[in-house]
Coordinates of C-alpha atoms in Angstrom, one line a residue:
M8 CA -76.4 29.1 18.4
K9 CA -73.5 29.8 16.1
K10 CA -71.1 28.7 18.8
V11 CA -73.2 25.6 19.4
Y12 CA -73.1 24.7 15.7
R13 CA -69.3 25.4 15.6
F14 CA -68.6 23.0 18.5
A15 CA -71.1 20.4 17.0
V16 CA -69.2 20.4 13.6
Y17 CA -65.9 20.2 15.5
A18 CA -67.0 17.3 17.6
A19 CA -68.5 15.5 14.6
G20 CA -65.3 16.0 12.7
L21 CA -63.3 14.4 15.4
L22 CA -65.7 11.4 15.6
I23 CA -65.5 11.0 11.8
L24 CA -61.7 11.3 11.9
A25 CA -61.5 8.6 14.6
L26 CA -63.8 6.3 12.5
G27 CA -61.7 6.8 9.4
I28 CA -58.5 5.9 11.3
A29 CA -60.1 2.9 12.9
L30 CA -61.4 1.7 9.5
N31 CA -57.9 2.2 8.0
T32 CA -56.5 -0.4 10.5
K33 CA -59.1 -2.9 9.3
T34 CA -58.1 -2.9 5.6
G35 CA -55.1 -5.1 6.0
L36 CA -53.3 -2.9 3.5
G37 CA -51.2 -0.8 5.9
V38 CA -52.3 2.1 8.0
S39 CA -51.9 5.9 7.6
P40 CA -48.4 7.3 8.5
I41 CA -49.5 9.4 11.5
I42 CA -50.6 6.3 13.4
S43 CA -48.3 3.8 11.9
V44 CA -45.8 4.1 14.8
S45 CA -48.4 3.5 17.6
Y46 CA -50.0 0.8 15.5
S47 CA -46.8 -1.2 15.0
I48 CA -45.7 -0.9 18.7
S49 CA -49.2 -1.9 19.8
Y50 CA -49.2 -4.9 17.5
I51 CA -45.7 -6.1 18.7
T52 CA -46.2 -5.5 22.4
G53 CA -49.8 -6.3 22.7
F54 CA -50.5 -2.9 24.4
D55 CA -53.8 -1.2 23.7
F56 CA -53.8 0.7 20.4
G57 CA -55.7 3.7 21.7
N58 CA -53.3 4.0 24.7
M59 CA -50.3 3.8 22.5
T60 CA -51.7 6.5 20.2
L61 CA -52.4 8.7 23.3
C62 CA -48.7 8.3 24.4
L63 CA -47.6 9.3 20.9
Y64 CA -50.0 12.3 20.9
I65 CA -48.6 13.5 24.3
L66 CA -45.1 13.3 22.9
F67 CA -46.3 15.5 20.0
V68 CA -47.7 18.1 22.4
I69 CA -44.4 18.1 24.4
A70 CA -42.5 18.5 21.2
Q71 CA -44.7 21.4 20.2
F72 CA -43.8 23.3 23.3
A73 CA -40.1 22.7 22.7
I74 CA -40.4 23.8 19.0
K75 CA -42.5 26.9 19.8
G76 CA -40.4 28.0 22.8
K77 CA -41.6 31.4 24.0
N78 CA -44.3 31.4 21.3
A79 CA -46.1 28.4 22.9
Q80 CA -49.6 29.2 24.3
K81 CA -51.3 27.8 27.4
K82 CA -54.2 26.6 25.3
D83 CA -51.8 24.2 23.5
I84 CA -51.9 22.0 26.6
L85 CA -55.7 21.4 25.9
Q86 CA -54.5 19.0 23.1
I87 CA -53.8 16.4 25.8
P88 CA -57.4 16.1 27.2
L89 CA -58.6 16.2 23.6
S90 CA -56.3 13.3 22.8
I91 CA -57.6 11.3 25.8
V92 CA -61.2 11.7 24.5
F93 CA -60.2 11.1 20.9
T94 CA -58.3 7.9 21.6
R95 CA -61.2 6.5 23.7
F96 CA -63.4 6.8 20.6
L97 CA -60.6 5.3 18.5
N98 CA -60.7 2.3 20.8
L99 CA -64.5 2.2 20.7
F100 CA -64.6 2.1 16.9
A101 CA -61.8 -0.4 16.7
D102 CA -63.7 -2.7 19.1
L103 CA -67.1 -2.2 17.4
L104 CA -66.0 -2.6 13.8
P105 CA -65.7 -6.2 12.5
E106 CA -62.5 -7.5 11.1
G107 CA -62.0 -6.3 7.5
P108 CA -62.4 -8.3 4.3
T109 CA -59.6 -10.5 2.9
V110 CA -60.6 -10.0 -0.8
L111 CA -58.4 -7.4 -2.4
W112 CA -61.0 -5.3 -4.2
Q113 CA -63.1 -5.2 -1.0
Q114 CA -60.1 -4.1 1.0
F115 CA -59.5 -1.3 -1.5
L116 CA -63.1 -0.2 -1.2
L117 CA -62.8 -0.1 2.5
L118 CA -59.6 1.8 2.2
L119 CA -61.2 4.4 0.0
A120 CA -64.0 4.8 2.5
A121 CA -61.4 5.2 5.3
V122 CA -59.4 7.8 3.4
W123 CA -62.5 9.8 2.6
L124 CA -63.8 9.8 6.2
T125 CA -60.3 10.7 7.5
G126 CA -60.1 13.7 5.1
M127 CA -63.7 14.7 5.9
G128 CA -63.2 14.6 9.6
L129 CA -59.8 16.3 9.4
S130 CA -61.3 19.2 7.4
M131 CA -64.3 19.6 9.7
S132 CA -62.2 19.7 12.9
V133 CA -59.4 21.9 11.5
N134 CA -61.7 24.5 9.9
M135 CA -63.5 25.2 13.1
R136 CA -60.2 26.6 14.4
L137 CA -60.5 25.3 17.9
I138 CA -58.1 22.8 19.5
P139 CA -56.0 21.1 16.9
N140 CA -55.3 17.4 16.8
P141 CA -51.7 16.9 18.1
G142 CA -50.7 15.3 14.8
D143 CA -51.8 18.5 13.0
G144 CA -50.5 20.7 15.8
I145 CA -46.9 19.5 15.5
V146 CA -46.9 19.8 11.7
Q147 CA -48.1 23.4 12.1
A148 CA -45.5 24.1 14.7
I149 CA -42.6 22.8 12.6
A150 CA -43.9 24.7 9.5
D151 CA -44.0 28.0 11.5
R152 CA -40.6 27.4 13.0
T153 CA -38.9 26.5 9.7
H154 CA -40.9 28.9 7.6
R155 CA -41.8 26.1 5.3
E156 CA -45.1 25.4 3.5
M157 CA -47.4 23.2 5.7
G158 CA -48.1 20.7 2.9
L159 CA -44.3 20.1 2.4
V160 CA -43.8 19.7 6.2
K161 CA -46.8 17.3 6.4
N162 CA -45.3 15.1 3.6
L163 CA -41.9 15.1 5.3
F164 CA -43.5 14.3 8.7
D165 CA -45.3 11.4 7.2
V166 CA -42.1 10.1 5.7
G167 CA -40.5 10.4 9.1
N168 CA -43.3 8.4 10.7
I169 CA -43.1 5.7 8.1
T170 CA -39.3 5.5 8.6
V171 CA -39.7 5.0 12.4
T172 CA -42.3 2.4 11.8
A173 CA -40.1 0.5 9.3
V174 CA -37.2 0.5 11.8
V175 CA -39.5 -0.8 14.6
G176 CA -40.8 -3.5 12.3
F177 CA -37.3 -4.7 11.1
V178 CA -35.9 -4.6 14.6
S179 CA -38.8 -6.7 16.0
G180 CA -38.7 -9.2 13.1
H181 CA -41.9 -7.8 11.6
P182 CA -40.8 -6.2 8.3
L183 CA -43.1 -3.5 6.9
L184 CA -45.6 -4.0 9.7
G185 CA -48.4 -1.4 9.3
I186 CA -46.9 -0.2 6.0
G187 CA -48.4 -1.1 2.7
A188 CA -50.3 0.1 -0.3
G189 CA -52.8 1.6 2.1
T190 CA -50.1 3.8 3.6
V191 CA -49.3 5.3 0.2
V192 CA -52.9 5.8 -0.6
A193 CA -53.5 7.5 2.7
V194 CA -50.5 9.8 2.1
L195 CA -51.9 10.9 -1.3
G196 CA -55.6 10.4 -0.7
V197 CA -56.3 12.2 2.6
G198 CA -55.0 15.5 1.2
R199 CA -57.2 15.1 -1.9
S200 CA -60.2 14.2 0.3
V201 CA -59.7 17.4 2.3
A202 CA -59.4 19.4 -0.9
V203 CA -62.6 18.0 -2.3
F204 CA -64.6 18.4 0.9
N205 CA -63.2 22.0 1.3
H206 CA -64.2 22.8 -2.3
F207 CA -67.9 22.3 -1.4
F208 CA -68.0 23.3 2.3
K209 CA -65.0 25.5 3.1
D210 CA -66.8 28.8 2.7
S211 CA -69.7 27.7 5.0
M212 CA -67.3 26.4 7.6
D213 CA -65.2 29.6 7.5
R214 CA -68.4 31.6 8.2
L215 CA -69.3 29.4 11.0
A216 CA -65.8 29.6 12.5
E217 CA -65.8 33.4 12.4
K218 CA -65.9 35.2 15.7
G219 CA -69.3 36.8 16.3

Protein backbone atom coordinates (compact mmCIF):
# COMPACT_ATOMS: atom_id res chain seq x y z
CA MET A 1 0.00 0.00 0.00
CA LYS A 2 2.90 2.33 0.67
CA LYS A 3 3.95 2.04 -2.99
CA VAL A 4 0.38 2.68 -4.10
CA TYR A 5 0.20 5.85 -1.99
CA ARG A 6 3.61 6.92 -3.30
CA PHE A 7 2.53 6.61 -6.93
CA ALA A 8 -0.81 8.27 -6.13
CA VAL A 9 0.93 11.30 -4.62
CA TYR A 10 3.33 11.41 -7.59
CA ALA A 11 0.50 11.26 -10.14
CA ALA A 12 -1.53 13.85 -8.24
CA GLY A 13 1.50 16.10 -8.12
CA LEU A 14 1.95 15.93 -11.88
CA LEU A 15 -1.73 16.71 -12.45
CA ILE A 16 -1.60 19.69 -10.08
CA LEU A 17 1.61 20.87 -11.77
CA ALA A 18 -0.05 20.68 -15.20
CA LEU A 19 -3.06 22.59 -13.86
CA GLY A 20 -0.82 25.29 -12.39
CA ILE A 21 1.08 25.73 -15.66
CA ALA A 22 -2.15 25.87 -17.66
CA LEU A 23 -3.60 28.47 -15.29
CA ASN A 24 -0.43 30.52 -15.65
CA THR A 25 -1.04 30.84 -19.39
CA LYS A 26 -4.53 32.22 -18.71
CA THR A 27 -3.43 35.17 -16.57
CA GLY A 28 -2.34 37.41 -19.42
CA LEU A 29 0.61 38.53 -17.29
CA GLY A 30 3.31 36.34 -18.81
CA VAL A 31 4.05 32.65 -18.29
CA SER A 32 6.61 30.81 -16.17
CA PRO A 33 10.14 30.72 -17.63
CA ILE A 34 10.29 26.93 -18.13
CA ILE A 35 7.42 26.99 -20.65
CA SER A 36 7.93 30.48 -22.04
CA VAL A 37 9.89 29.18 -25.06
CA SER A 38 7.27 26.62 -26.11
CA TYR A 39 4.46 29.08 -25.37
CA SER A 40 5.95 31.82 -27.54
CA ILE A 41 6.70 29.49 -30.45
CA SER A 42 3.22 27.98 -30.18
CA TYR A 43 1.62 31.44 -30.22
CA ILE A 44 3.64 32.61 -33.22
CA THR A 45 3.32 29.48 -35.36
CA GLY A 46 -0.13 28.33 -34.29
CA PHE A 47 1.23 24.91 -33.38
CA ASP A 48 -0.30 23.07 -30.44
CA PHE A 49 1.05 24.31 -27.09
CA GLY A 50 1.22 20.85 -25.54
CA ASN A 51 3.06 19.42 -28.54
CA MET A 52 5.56 22.27 -28.53
CA THR A 53 6.17 21.68 -24.83
CA LEU A 54 6.67 17.98 -25.54
CA CYS A 55 9.31 18.81 -28.18
CA LEU A 56 11.06 21.08 -25.68
CA TYR A 57 11.00 18.37 -23.00
CA ILE A 58 12.45 15.81 -25.41
CA LEU A 59 15.31 18.23 -26.14
CA PHE A 60 15.84 18.53 -22.37
CA VAL A 61 16.09 14.73 -22.07
CA ILE A 62 18.58 14.52 -24.95
CA ALA A 63 20.61 17.30 -23.35
CA GLN A 64 20.65 15.39 -20.06
CA PHE A 65 22.27 12.38 -21.71
CA ALA A 66 24.88 14.65 -23.31
CA ILE A 67 25.58 16.41 -20.01
CA LYS A 68 25.71 13.24 -17.89
CA GLY A 69 27.79 11.25 -20.37
CA LYS A 70 28.72 7.89 -18.87
CA ASN A 71 26.78 8.77 -15.72
CA ALA A 72 23.49 8.73 -17.62
CA GLN A 73 21.05 6.01 -16.56
CA LYS A 74 18.66 4.02 -18.71
CA LYS A 75 15.73 5.10 -16.56
CA ASP A 76 16.32 8.71 -17.65
CA ILE A 77 14.68 7.83 -20.97
CA LEU A 78 11.41 7.29 -19.06
CA GLN A 79 11.11 11.06 -18.90
CA ILE A 80 9.93 10.98 -22.52
CA PRO A 81 6.78 8.84 -21.99
CA LEU A 82 6.18 10.86 -18.83
CA SER A 83 6.36 14.03 -20.93
CA ILE A 84 3.86 12.63 -23.43
CA VAL A 85 1.31 11.96 -20.68
CA PHE A 86 2.06 15.24 -18.88
CA THR A 87 1.64 17.41 -21.98
CA ARG A 88 -1.66 15.66 -22.86
CA PHE A 89 -3.02 16.79 -19.49
CA LEU A 90 -1.52 20.21 -20.10
CA ASN A 91 -3.53 20.43 -23.33
CA LEU A 92 -6.65 19.10 -21.59
CA PHE A 93 -6.51 21.74 -18.85
CA ALA A 94 -5.73 24.48 -21.38
CA ASP A 95 -8.84 23.50 -23.37
CA LEU A 96 -11.15 23.06 -20.37
CA LEU A 97 -10.19 26.24 -18.54
CA PRO A 98 -12.00 29.40 -19.68
CA GLU A 99 -10.12 32.46 -20.82
CA GLY A 100 -8.66 34.42 -17.93
CA PRO A 101 -9.92 37.73 -16.52
CA THR A 102 -8.94 41.10 -17.94
CA VAL A 103 -9.19 43.06 -14.67
CA LEU A 104 -5.70 43.46 -13.19
CA TRP A 105 -6.45 42.45 -9.58
CA GLN A 106 -8.29 39.36 -10.79
CA GLN A 107 -5.36 38.48 -13.04
CA PHE A 108 -3.00 38.67 -10.06
CA LEU A 109 -5.29 36.49 -7.94
CA LEU A 110 -5.31 33.90 -10.73
CA LEU A 111 -1.53 34.21 -10.99
CA LEU A 112 -1.10 33.58 -7.26
CA ALA A 113 -3.29 30.48 -7.54
CA ALA A 114 -1.26 29.27 -10.52
CA VAL A 115 2.05 29.82 -8.73
CA TRP A 116 0.84 28.03 -5.60
CA LEU A 117 -0.47 25.03 -7.58
CA THR A 118 2.77 24.86 -9.59
CA GLY A 119 4.87 24.83 -6.42
CA MET A 120 2.60 22.31 -4.75
CA GLY A 121 2.60 19.95 -7.73
CA LEU A 122 6.36 20.31 -8.17
CA SER A 123 6.99 19.48 -4.52
CA MET A 124 4.72 16.44 -4.53
CA SER A 125 6.19 14.93 -7.71
CA VAL A 126 9.85 15.61 -6.89
CA ASN A 127 9.64 14.40 -3.30
CA MET A 128 8.35 11.00 -4.39
CA ARG A 129 11.76 10.44 -6.06
CA LEU A 130 10.44 8.64 -9.09
CA ILE A 131 10.77 9.97 -12.66
CA PRO A 132 11.69 13.68 -12.70
CA ASN A 133 9.99 16.20 -14.93
CA PRO A 134 12.47 16.94 -17.78
CA GLY A 135 12.65 20.60 -16.73
CA ASP A 136 13.82 19.55 -13.28
CA GLY A 137 15.95 16.73 -14.64
CA ILE A 138 18.09 18.98 -16.82
CA VAL A 139 18.61 21.48 -13.98
CA GLN A 140 19.77 18.65 -11.72
CA ALA A 141 22.07 17.32 -14.45
CA ILE A 142 23.70 20.73 -14.96
CA ALA A 143 24.06 21.22 -11.20
CA ASP A 144 25.75 17.81 -10.81
CA ARG A 145 28.08 18.39 -13.75
CA THR A 146 29.12 21.90 -12.69
CA HIS A 147 29.09 21.16 -8.94
CA ARG A 148 26.87 24.17 -8.37
CA GLU A 149 23.94 24.58 -5.99
CA MET A 150 20.69 23.52 -7.64
CA GLY A 151 18.85 26.72 -6.69
CA LEU A 152 21.48 28.84 -8.45
CA VAL A 153 21.41 26.62 -11.54
CA LYS A 154 17.59 26.82 -11.58
CA ASN A 155 17.71 30.62 -11.52
CA LEU A 156 20.29 30.74 -14.32
CA PHE A 157 18.31 28.22 -16.34
CA ASP A 158 15.18 30.37 -15.96
CA VAL A 159 17.12 33.41 -17.15
CA GLY A 160 18.30 31.41 -20.15
CA ASN A 161 14.74 30.43 -21.05
CA ILE A 162 13.53 34.01 -20.70
CA THR A 163 16.38 35.20 -22.94
CA VAL A 164 15.52 32.68 -25.67
CA THR A 165 11.85 33.66 -25.43
CA ALA A 166 12.73 37.36 -25.72
CA VAL A 167 14.87 36.70 -28.81
CA VAL A 168 12.09 34.65 -30.43
CA GLY A 169 9.61 37.42 -29.66
CA PHE A 170 11.72 40.25 -31.06
CA VAL A 171 12.66 38.32 -34.20
CA SER A 172 9.01 37.48 -34.89
CA GLY A 173 7.79 41.02 -34.21
CA HIS A 174 6.12 40.11 -30.91
CA PRO A 175 8.31 41.81 -28.28
CA LEU A 176 8.10 40.35 -24.79
CA LEU A 177 5.62 37.70 -25.89
CA GLY A 178 4.98 35.41 -22.90
CA ILE A 179 7.14 37.58 -20.63
CA GLY A 180 5.65 39.90 -18.06
CA ALA A 181 5.06 40.51 -14.38
CA GLY A 182 3.74 36.97 -14.11
CA THR A 183 7.08 35.62 -15.27
CA VAL A 184 8.91 37.45 -12.49
CA VAL A 185 6.34 36.35 -9.91
CA ALA A 186 6.70 32.75 -11.12
CA VAL A 187 10.50 32.87 -10.79
CA LEU A 188 10.28 34.12 -7.22
CA GLY A 189 7.00 32.58 -6.13
CA VAL A 190 7.23 28.94 -7.21
CA GLY A 191 10.31 28.37 -5.06
CA ARG A 192 8.59 29.99 -2.07
CA SER A 193 5.49 27.87 -2.66
CA VAL A 194 7.65 24.75 -2.67
CA ALA A 195 9.30 25.87 0.57
CA VAL A 196 5.96 26.52 2.31
CA PHE A 197 4.47 23.22 1.15
CA ASN A 198 7.59 21.32 2.18
CA HIS A 199 7.54 22.98 5.60
CA PHE A 200 4.25 21.26 6.37
CA PHE A 201 4.48 18.03 4.37
CA LYS A 202 8.15 17.26 3.55
CA ASP A 203 8.68 14.84 6.45
CA SER A 204 5.54 12.88 5.60
CA MET A 205 6.46 12.71 1.92
CA ASP A 206 10.02 11.62 2.75
CA ARG A 207 8.70 8.76 4.84
CA LEU A 208 6.37 7.75 2.03
CA ALA A 209 9.22 7.85 -0.51
CA GLU A 210 11.53 5.68 1.61
CA LYS A 211 12.15 2.21 0.25
CA GLY A 212 10.43 -0.46 2.28
